CSV table of C-alpha atoms in Angstrom, one decimal:
chain,number,residue,atom,x,y,z
A,1,MET,CA,-28.1,-26.0,-38.7
A,2,THR,CA,-28.9,-27.9,-35.5
A,3,ASP,CA,-27.6,-26.9,-32.1
A,4,ALA,CA,-25.4,-30.0,-32.1
A,5,THR,CA,-23.8,-29.0,-35.4
A,6,ALA,CA,-23.2,-25.5,-34.1
A,7,ARG,CA,-21.5,-26.8,-31.1
A,8,LYS,CA,-19.4,-29.2,-33.1
A,9,ARG,CA,-18.4,-26.5,-35.6
A,10,GLY,CA,-17.7,-24.0,-32.8
A,11,ARG,CA,-15.5,-26.4,-30.8
A,12,PRO,CA,-11.9,-25.5,-31.3
A,13,ARG,CA,-9.5,-28.0,-33.0
A,14,ARG,CA,-7.6,-30.2,-30.7
A,15,THR,CA,-4.4,-28.3,-31.0
A,16,GLU,CA,-6.1,-25.0,-30.2
A,17,SER,CA,-7.9,-26.5,-27.2
A,18,ASP,CA,-4.6,-27.8,-25.9
A,19,ALA,CA,-2.9,-24.5,-26.3
A,20,VAL,CA,-5.8,-22.7,-24.4
A,21,GLY,CA,-5.4,-25.3,-21.6
A,22,THR,CA,-1.7,-24.7,-21.3
A,23,ARG,CA,-2.0,-20.9,-21.4
A,24,ASP,CA,-4.6,-21.0,-18.6
A,25,ARG,CA,-2.5,-23.3,-16.6
A,26,ILE,CA,0.4,-21.0,-16.9
A,27,LEU,CA,-1.7,-17.9,-16.0
A,28,ASP,CA,-3.1,-19.7,-12.9
A,29,ALA,CA,0.4,-20.7,-11.9
A,30,ALA,CA,1.6,-17.1,-12.5
A,31,ARG,CA,-1.1,-15.6,-10.3
A,32,GLN,CA,-0.4,-18.0,-7.6
A,33,GLN,CA,3.3,-17.3,-7.6
A,34,PHE,CA,3.0,-13.5,-7.9
A,35,SER,CA,0.5,-13.3,-5.1
A,36,GLU,CA,2.6,-15.4,-2.7
A,37,SER,CA,6.0,-14.0,-3.5
A,38,GLY,CA,5.5,-10.7,-5.3
A,39,PHE,CA,6.9,-9.7,-8.7
A,40,GLU,CA,10.6,-9.6,-7.9
A,41,LYS,CA,10.9,-13.0,-6.2
A,42,THR,CA,8.8,-14.8,-8.8
A,43,SER,CA,10.8,-16.3,-11.7
A,44,VAL,CA,9.5,-17.5,-15.1
A,45,ARG,CA,11.1,-20.9,-14.2
A,46,ALA,CA,9.1,-21.1,-11.0
A,47,ILE,CA,5.9,-20.3,-12.9
A,48,ALA,CA,6.7,-22.9,-15.5
A,49,LYS,CA,7.5,-25.6,-12.8
A,50,ALA,CA,4.2,-24.9,-11.0
A,51,ALA,CA,2.3,-25.1,-14.4
A,52,GLY,CA,4.1,-28.3,-15.3
A,53,VAL,CA,5.6,-27.0,-18.5
A,54,ASP,CA,9.0,-26.0,-19.8
A,55,ALA,CA,10.1,-22.3,-19.2
A,56,ALA,CA,10.6,-21.9,-22.9
A,57,LEU,CA,6.9,-22.5,-23.4
A,58,VAL,CA,6.0,-19.7,-20.9
A,59,HIS,CA,8.3,-17.4,-23.0
A,60,HIS,CA,6.7,-18.6,-26.2
A,61,TYR,CA,3.2,-17.8,-25.1
A,62,PHE,CA,3.8,-14.6,-23.1
A,63,GLY,CA,7.3,-13.2,-23.7
A,64,THR,CA,9.2,-11.6,-20.8
A,65,LYS,CA,8.3,-11.8,-17.0
A,66,ASP,CA,6.8,-8.4,-17.3
A,67,GLN,CA,4.5,-9.7,-20.0
A,68,VAL,CA,3.5,-12.8,-18.0
A,69,PHE,CA,2.7,-10.5,-15.1
A,70,GLU,CA,0.6,-8.2,-17.3
A,71,ALA,CA,-1.3,-11.1,-18.7
A,72,ALA,CA,-1.9,-12.6,-15.2
A,73,VAL,CA,-2.9,-9.4,-13.7
A,74,GLU,CA,-5.0,-8.3,-16.6
A,75,VAL,CA,-7.2,-11.4,-16.1
A,76,ALA,CA,-7.2,-10.8,-12.4
A,77,PHE,CA,-8.4,-7.3,-13.3
A,78,ALA,CA,-11.7,-8.7,-14.5
A,79,PRO,CA,-13.1,-7.6,-11.1
A,80,ALA,CA,-12.4,-4.0,-12.1
A,81,VAL,CA,-15.2,-4.3,-14.6
A,82,LYS,CA,-17.5,-5.3,-11.8
A,83,VAL,CA,-16.5,-2.2,-9.8
A,84,ARG,CA,-17.0,0.0,-12.8
A,85,ASP,CA,-20.4,-1.5,-13.6
A,86,ALA,CA,-21.5,-1.2,-10.0
A,87,VAL,CA,-20.6,2.5,-10.0
A,88,LEU,CA,-22.3,3.1,-13.3
A,89,GLU,CA,-25.5,1.1,-12.9
A,90,GLY,CA,-28.0,2.8,-10.8
A,91,PRO,CA,-28.6,6.3,-9.4
A,92,LEU,CA,-25.5,8.5,-9.1
A,93,ASP,CA,-26.3,9.5,-5.6
A,94,LYS,CA,-25.7,5.9,-4.4
A,95,ALA,CA,-22.6,5.2,-6.6
A,96,GLY,CA,-20.4,5.7,-3.6
A,97,GLU,CA,-22.0,2.9,-1.7
A,98,ARG,CA,-22.1,0.6,-4.7
A,99,MET,CA,-18.4,1.2,-5.4
A,100,THR,CA,-17.6,0.7,-1.6
A,101,ARG,CA,-19.6,-2.6,-1.4
A,102,THR,CA,-18.1,-4.0,-4.6
A,103,ILE,CA,-14.5,-3.4,-3.7
A,104,PHE,CA,-14.9,-4.7,-0.2
A,105,GLY,CA,-16.7,-7.7,-1.6
A,106,LEU,CA,-13.7,-8.5,-3.8
A,107,TRP,CA,-11.4,-8.2,-0.8
A,108,GLU,CA,-13.6,-10.3,1.6
A,109,ASN,CA,-13.7,-13.2,-1.0
A,110,PRO,CA,-10.5,-15.3,-0.6
A,111,VAL,CA,-10.6,-16.2,-4.4
A,112,THR,CA,-10.5,-12.5,-5.5
A,113,ARG,CA,-8.3,-11.4,-2.6
A,114,LYS,CA,-5.3,-13.4,-3.9
A,115,PRO,CA,-4.8,-11.5,-7.2
A,116,LEU,CA,-5.5,-8.2,-5.4
A,117,LEU,CA,-2.7,-9.1,-2.9
A,118,ALA,CA,-0.4,-10.0,-5.8
A,119,ILE,CA,-1.0,-6.7,-7.4
A,120,VAL,CA,-0.5,-4.6,-4.3
A,121,ARG,CA,2.7,-6.5,-3.2
A,122,SER,CA,4.2,-6.4,-6.7
A,123,ALA,CA,3.3,-2.8,-7.6
A,124,VAL,CA,4.6,-1.4,-4.3
A,125,ASN,CA,8.1,-3.0,-4.8
A,126,ASN,CA,8.7,-3.1,-8.5
A,127,GLU,CA,8.5,-0.4,-11.1
A,128,ALA,CA,7.6,-2.7,-14.0
A,129,ALA,CA,4.7,-4.1,-12.0
A,130,ALA,CA,3.7,-0.6,-10.9
A,131,ALA,CA,3.7,0.5,-14.5
A,132,VAL,CA,1.3,-2.3,-15.5
A,133,PHE,CA,-0.9,-1.6,-12.5
A,134,ARG,CA,-1.0,2.2,-13.3
A,135,ARG,CA,-2.0,1.4,-16.9
A,136,LEU,CA,-4.7,-1.0,-16.0
A,137,ILE,CA,-6.2,1.1,-13.1
A,138,SER,CA,-6.3,4.1,-15.4
A,139,THR,CA,-7.8,2.6,-18.5
A,140,GLN,CA,-10.1,0.0,-16.9
A,141,LEU,CA,-11.3,1.9,-13.9
A,142,LEU,CA,-10.6,5.6,-13.3
A,143,ARG,CA,-11.3,6.8,-16.9
A,144,ARG,CA,-14.5,4.8,-17.3
A,145,ILE,CA,-15.9,5.9,-13.9
A,146,ALA,CA,-14.8,9.5,-14.6
A,147,GLY,CA,-16.5,9.3,-18.0
A,148,GLU,CA,-19.9,9.0,-16.2
A,149,LEU,CA,-19.2,11.8,-13.7
A,150,ASP,CA,-19.4,14.6,-16.3
A,151,ALA,CA,-17.1,17.0,-14.4
A,152,PRO,CA,-13.8,18.5,-15.5
A,153,ASP,CA,-12.1,17.1,-12.4
A,154,ALA,CA,-13.7,13.7,-12.8
A,155,GLU,CA,-10.6,11.5,-12.9
A,156,LEU,CA,-9.2,13.2,-9.8
A,157,ARG,CA,-12.5,12.6,-8.1
A,158,ALA,CA,-12.6,9.0,-9.0
A,159,GLU,CA,-9.0,8.5,-7.9
A,160,LEU,CA,-9.5,10.1,-4.5
A,161,ALA,CA,-12.6,8.0,-4.0
A,162,ALA,CA,-10.5,4.9,-4.9
A,163,ALA,CA,-7.7,6.1,-2.6
A,164,GLN,CA,-10.0,6.0,0.5
A,165,LEU,CA,-10.9,2.4,-0.4
A,166,VAL,CA,-7.3,1.5,-1.1
A,167,GLY,CA,-6.2,2.9,2.2
A,168,VAL,CA,-8.9,1.0,4.2
A,169,ALA,CA,-8.0,-2.2,2.3
A,170,MET,CA,-4.3,-1.8,3.1
A,171,MET,CA,-5.0,-1.5,6.7
A,172,ARG,CA,-7.7,-4.1,6.9
A,173,TYR,CA,-6.5,-6.9,4.6
A,174,VAL,CA,-2.8,-6.3,3.9
A,175,ILE,CA,-1.2,-4.9,7.1
A,176,LYS,CA,-4.1,-5.8,9.3
A,177,ILE,CA,-4.1,-3.0,11.8
A,178,GLU,CA,-6.7,-2.9,14.5
A,179,PRO,CA,-9.5,-1.9,15.0
A,180,VAL,CA,-10.1,-1.7,11.2
A,181,ALA,CA,-8.9,-5.2,10.7
A,182,SER,CA,-11.6,-6.8,12.8
A,183,ALA,CA,-14.3,-4.1,12.6
A,184,ASP,CA,-17.8,-5.1,11.4
A,185,LEU,CA,-17.8,-4.7,7.6
A,186,GLU,CA,-21.2,-2.9,7.7
A,187,GLU,CA,-19.8,-0.4,10.2
A,188,ILE,CA,-16.9,0.4,7.9
A,189,ILE,CA,-19.1,0.7,4.8
A,190,ALA,CA,-21.4,3.0,6.7
A,191,ARG,CA,-18.5,5.3,7.5
A,192,VAL,CA,-16.6,5.0,4.2
A,193,ALA,CA,-19.4,5.0,1.5
A,194,PRO,CA,-20.5,8.6,2.2
A,195,VAL,CA,-16.8,9.7,1.8
A,196,VAL,CA,-16.5,7.9,-1.5
A,197,GLN,CA,-19.8,9.4,-2.6
A,198,GLY,CA,-18.6,12.9,-1.5
A,199,HIS,CA,-15.4,12.5,-3.6
A,200,LEU,CA,-17.4,11.5,-6.6
A,201,THR,CA,-20.3,14.0,-6.5
A,202,ASN,CA,-19.9,16.8,-3.9
A,203,PRO,CA,-20.0,20.2,-5.5
B,1,MET,CA,29.4,25.0,38.2
B,2,THR,CA,30.2,26.9,35.1
B,3,ASP,CA,28.7,26.2,31.7
B,4,ALA,CA,32.0,24.9,30.5
B,5,THR,CA,32.3,22.4,33.4
B,6,ALA,CA,28.8,21.2,32.8
B,7,ARG,CA,29.5,20.6,29.2
B,8,LYS,CA,32.7,18.8,30.0
B,9,ARG,CA,31.1,16.6,32.6
B,10,GLY,CA,28.2,15.9,30.4
B,11,ARG,CA,30.3,14.9,27.4
B,12,PRO,CA,30.2,11.1,27.0
B,13,ARG,CA,33.4,9.1,27.5
B,14,ARG,CA,35.3,8.3,24.4
B,15,THR,CA,34.2,4.6,24.2
B,16,GLU,CA,30.5,5.6,24.7
B,17,SER,CA,30.8,8.3,22.0
B,18,ASP,CA,32.3,5.8,19.6
B,19,ALA,CA,29.5,3.2,20.3
B,20,VAL,CA,26.9,5.9,19.6
B,21,GLY,CA,28.6,6.8,16.3
B,22,THR,CA,28.7,3.1,15.3
B,23,ARG,CA,25.1,2.5,16.2
B,24,ASP,CA,24.0,5.6,14.3
B,25,ARG,CA,26.0,4.6,11.3
B,26,ILE,CA,24.4,1.1,11.3
B,27,LEU,CA,20.9,2.6,11.7
B,28,ASP,CA,21.4,4.9,8.8
B,29,ALA,CA,22.7,2.1,6.6
B,30,ALA,CA,19.8,-0.1,7.7
B,31,ARG,CA,17.2,2.7,6.7
B,32,GLN,CA,18.9,3.1,3.4
B,33,GLN,CA,18.9,-0.6,2.6
B,34,PHE,CA,15.4,-1.3,3.9
B,35,SER,CA,14.0,1.6,1.9
B,36,GLU,CA,15.7,0.6,-1.3
B,37,SER,CA,15.2,-3.1,-1.2
B,38,GLY,CA,12.5,-3.8,1.3
B,39,PHE,CA,12.7,-6.1,4.4
B,40,GLU,CA,13.1,-9.4,2.7
B,41,LYS,CA,15.9,-8.6,0.3
B,42,THR,CA,17.9,-6.7,2.9
B,43,SER,CA,20.5,-8.8,4.7
B,44,VAL,CA,22.3,-7.9,8.0
B,45,ARG,CA,25.5,-8.5,6.0
B,46,ALA,CA,24.5,-5.8,3.5
B,47,ILE,CA,23.7,-3.4,6.2
B,48,ALA,CA,27.0,-4.1,7.9
B,49,LYS,CA,28.9,-3.6,4.7
B,50,ALA,CA,27.2,-0.3,4.0
B,51,ALA,CA,28.0,0.9,7.5
B,52,GLY,CA,31.6,-0.3,7.2
B,53,VAL,CA,31.4,-2.7,10.2
B,54,ASP,CA,31.4,-6.4,10.7
B,55,ALA,CA,28.0,-8.2,10.6
B,56,ALA,CA,28.7,-9.6,14.1
B,57,LEU,CA,28.7,-6.0,15.4
B,58,VAL,CA,25.3,-5.4,13.9
B,59,HIS,CA,24.0,-8.5,15.8
B,60,HIS,CA,25.9,-7.3,18.9
B,61,TYR,CA,24.0,-3.9,19.0
B,62,PHE,CA,20.6,-4.9,17.6
B,63,GLY,CA,20.1,-8.7,17.6
B,64,THR,CA,18.2,-10.2,14.7
B,65,LYS,CA,17.2,-8.6,11.4
B,66,ASP,CA,13.7,-8.1,12.8
B,67,GLN,CA,15.2,-6.1,15.6
B,68,VAL,CA,17.5,-4.1,13.3
B,69,PHE,CA,14.4,-3.2,11.3
B,70,GLU,CA,12.4,-2.3,14.4
B,71,ALA,CA,15.2,0.0,15.6
B,72,ALA,CA,15.6,1.6,12.1
B,73,VAL,CA,11.9,2.1,11.7
B,74,GLU,CA,11.4,3.3,15.3
B,75,VAL,CA,13.8,6.2,14.7
B,76,ALA,CA,12.1,6.8,11.4
B,77,PHE,CA,8.9,6.9,13.2
B,78,ALA,CA,9.9,10.1,15.0
B,79,PRO,CA,7.7,11.9,12.4
B,80,ALA,CA,4.7,10.2,13.8
B,81,VAL,CA,5.1,12.3,16.9
B,82,LYS,CA,4.9,15.3,14.7
B,83,VAL,CA,1.7,14.1,13.2
B,84,ARG,CA,0.2,13.4,16.6
B,85,ASP,CA,1.3,16.8,17.9
B,86,ALA,CA,-0.1,18.5,14.8
B,87,VAL,CA,-3.5,16.8,15.4
B,88,LEU,CA,-3.6,17.6,19.1
B,89,GLU,CA,-2.3,21.2,19.1
B,90,GLY,CA,-4.9,23.6,18.2
B,91,PRO,CA,-8.7,23.6,17.8
B,92,LEU,CA,-10.3,20.2,17.1
B,93,ASP,CA,-12.3,21.4,14.2
B,94,LYS,CA,-9.1,22.0,12.3
B,95,ALA,CA,-7.4,18.8,13.3
B,96,GLY,CA,-8.1,17.2,9.9
B,97,GLU,CA,-6.3,19.9,8.0
B,98,ARG,CA,-3.3,19.8,10.4
B,99,MET,CA,-3.1,16.0,10.2
B,100,THR,CA,-3.4,16.1,6.4
B,101,ARG,CA,-0.7,18.9,5.9
B,102,THR,CA,1.7,17.2,8.3
B,103,ILE,CA,1.5,13.8,6.6
B,104,PHE,CA,1.8,15.2,3.1
B,105,GLY,CA,4.7,17.4,4.4
B,106,LEU,CA,6.6,14.1,5.4
B,107,TRP,CA,5.9,12.5,2.0
B,108,GLU,CA,6.9,15.7,0.0
B,109,ASN,CA,10.2,15.9,1.8
B,110,PRO,CA,12.8,13.5,0.1
B,111,VAL,CA,14.5,13.0,3.5
B,112,THR,CA,11.4,11.7,5.3
B,113,ARG,CA,10.0,10.0,2.2
B,114,LYS,CA,12.7,7.4,2.3
B,115,PRO,CA,11.9,5.9,5.6
B,116,LEU,CA,8.2,6.0,4.8
B,117,LEU,CA,8.9,4.0,1.6
B,118,ALA,CA,10.9,1.6,3.5
B,119,ILE,CA,8.1,1.0,6.0
B,120,VAL,CA,5.4,0.6,3.3
B,121,ARG,CA,7.5,-1.6,1.0
B,122,SER,CA,8.5,-3.8,3.9
B,123,ALA,CA,5.2,-4.1,5.7
B,124,VAL,CA,3.3,-5.0,2.6
B,125,ASN,CA,5.5,-7.9,1.8
B,126,ASN,CA,6.7,-9.4,5.1
B,127,GLU,CA,4.8,-10.4,8.2
B,128,ALA,CA,7.6,-9.6,10.6
B,129,ALA,CA,7.9,-6.1,9.2
B,130,ALA,CA,4.1,-5.7,9.2
B,131,ALA,CA,4.0,-6.6,12.9
B,132,VAL,CA,6.5,-4.0,13.8
B,133,PHE,CA,4.5,-1.4,11.7
B,134,ARG,CA,1.2,-2.4,13.4
B,135,ARG,CA,2.7,-2.0,16.8
B,136,LEU,CA,4.3,1.3,16.1
B,137,ILE,CA,1.3,2.9,14.3
B,138,SER,CA,-1.1,1.7,17.0
B,139,THR,CA,0.9,2.9,20.0
B,140,GLN,CA,2.6,6.0,18.6
B,141,LEU,CA,-0.2,7.3,16.5
B,142,LEU,CA,-3.7,5.9,16.6
B,143,ARG,CA,-4.1,5.5,20.3
B,144,ARG,CA,-2.7,8.9,21.1
B,145,ILE,CA,-4.8,10.7,18.6
B,146,ALA,CA,-7.8,8.6,19.7
B,147,GLY,CA,-7.2,9.6,23.3
B,148,GLU,CA,-7.9,13.3,22.3
B,149,LEU,CA,-11.1,12.5,20.5
B,150,ASP,CA,-13.1,11.5,23.6
B,151,ALA,CA,-15.4,9.1,21.7
B,152,PRO,CA,-16.0,5.4,22.2
B,153,ASP,CA,-15.1,4.7,18.5
B,154,ALA,CA,-12.1,7.1,18.6
B,155,GLU,CA,-9.5,4.5,17.4
B,156,LEU,CA,-11.7,3.5,14.4
B,157,ARG,CA,-12.1,7.1,13.5
B,158,ALA,CA,-8.4,7.8,13.7
B,159,GLU,CA,-7.6,4.8,11.7
B,160,LEU,CA,-10.2,5.5,8.8
B,161,ALA,CA,-8.8,9.1,8.8
B,162,ALA,CA,-5.3,7.7,8.4
B,163,ALA,CA,-6.6,5.3,5.7
B,164,GLN,CA,-7.6,8.2,3.4
B,165,LEU,CA,-4.1,9.7,3.8
B,166,VAL,CA,-2.4,6.3,3.3
B,167,GLY,CA,-4.5,5.6,0.2
B,168,VAL,CA,-3.6,9.0,-1.4
B,169,ALA,CA,0.0,8.6,-0.5
B,170,MET,CA,0.1,5.1,-2.0
B,171,MET,CA,-1.3,6.5,-5.3
B,172,ARG,CA,0.7,9.8,-5.4
B,173,TYR,CA,4.1,8.7,-4.0
B,174,VAL,CA,4.4,5.0,-4.2
B,175,ILE,CA,2.6,3.7,-7.3
B,176,LYS,CA,2.3,7.2,-8.9
B,177,ILE,CA,-1.1,7.0,-10.6
B,178,GLU,CA,-2.2,10.1,-12.5
B,179,PRO,CA,-3.9,12.6,-12.0
B,180,VAL,CA,-3.2,12.3,-8.3
B,181,ALA,CA,0.5,11.9,-8.8
B,182,SER,CA,1.0,15.3,-10.4
B,183,ALA,CA,-2.0,17.2,-9.0
B,184,ASP,CA,-1.4,20.4,-7.1
B,185,LEU,CA,-0.8,19.5,-3.5
B,186,GLU,CA,-3.1,22.3,-2.2
B,187,GLU,CA,-5.9,21.0,-4.4
B,188,ILE,CA,-5.5,17.5,-2.9
B,189,ILE,CA,-5.4,18.9,0.6
B,190,ALA,CA,-8.5,21.0,0.0
B,191,ARG,CA,-10.4,17.8,-1.1
B,192,VAL,CA,-8.9,15.4,1.5
B,193,ALA,CA,-8.7,17.4,4.7
B,194,PRO,CA,-12.5,17.7,5.1
B,195,VAL,CA,-12.8,14.0,4.7
B,196,VAL,CA,-10.1,13.4,7.4
B,197,GLN,CA,-11.9,16.0,9.6
B,198,GLY,CA,-15.2,14.1,9.1
B,199,HIS,CA,-13.8,10.8,10.1
B,200,LEU,CA,-12.3,12.4,13.3
B,201,THR,CA,-15.3,14.4,14.4
B,202,ASN,CA,-18.5,13.9,12.4
B,203,PRO,CA,-21.4,12.9,14.7
């Protein structure tokens, strides 16, 4: 079998390809709406309008608004895999710095900041969104990092480490309180990474 | 002048007393509404209704919705004075533990948790509320704690210390992610207080 044949045979049929395009357009629109307006003020109708489809199609592909949110955020949660890999790849005594740099990298980048803002704004104000966020952060991030720590209190350690980073991100990127909002990123990392490391591995 | 005369002379006139009662009722209603619904979804009309007064009276006493929020939150910010005093009173090498215990004390108490939730929910989703929150936390808390630290980077230190506590509070009380949400409070304090202390005073 030549490469060309493989490509041809691997290419989805036209209808499948259209469906994938529509799903992606709906998810993009959903992420945009949820990050701008938060969970409560975003309607399936607004998502459908932004995606250029009928609201019934959004329901057809994803179900309820909760389920649209979960799908949108789950994709946006792909960066969590980066955080987890950053923590797990390399010596454990530098895991705190890798975790700190990866999370601030996601917040500093405008493309990944948007879904993060959507998650924070939605989870703080809505129980359904908070439940999705809880489930994703536990299964995608905390449990996997904890699995590498080999300590009975590993999940608590991972979560307190994450809490330091969540708190700094809230003050720097969400509420924007000085001096943290404008401080040099390297200075913040120099102060925060040892704390994250301490939560993860201090005896 | 006898005590009785002093009390009588010091008692406000009936109209003043009525006005104070109405103002307080409006502020109580505002705190309730803002904490349940957040800044954006709370209307002056809803606050007026909950307080049993006309919306025009709310505007008369406080002005715009932003100003009602500021007044409601400023009173709710009284606990910040407790945090500041807790940090400043006593030896500096235990300031981290005092700050940690005071802030968790406010979150554990259902009465003070409500205005804190109102502030977090509103500030995360609305720029006007965030601006009020920034101003209050800077002037009421960070600058005053920083004033006691006697270091050129004192405000950054105070804010990173606060960030660790904000992050844990977000996970334990707002989004409620396990294991932090159900962990024994003393265990959390034992892990977090040294971090707070480190931010404040580590060389």
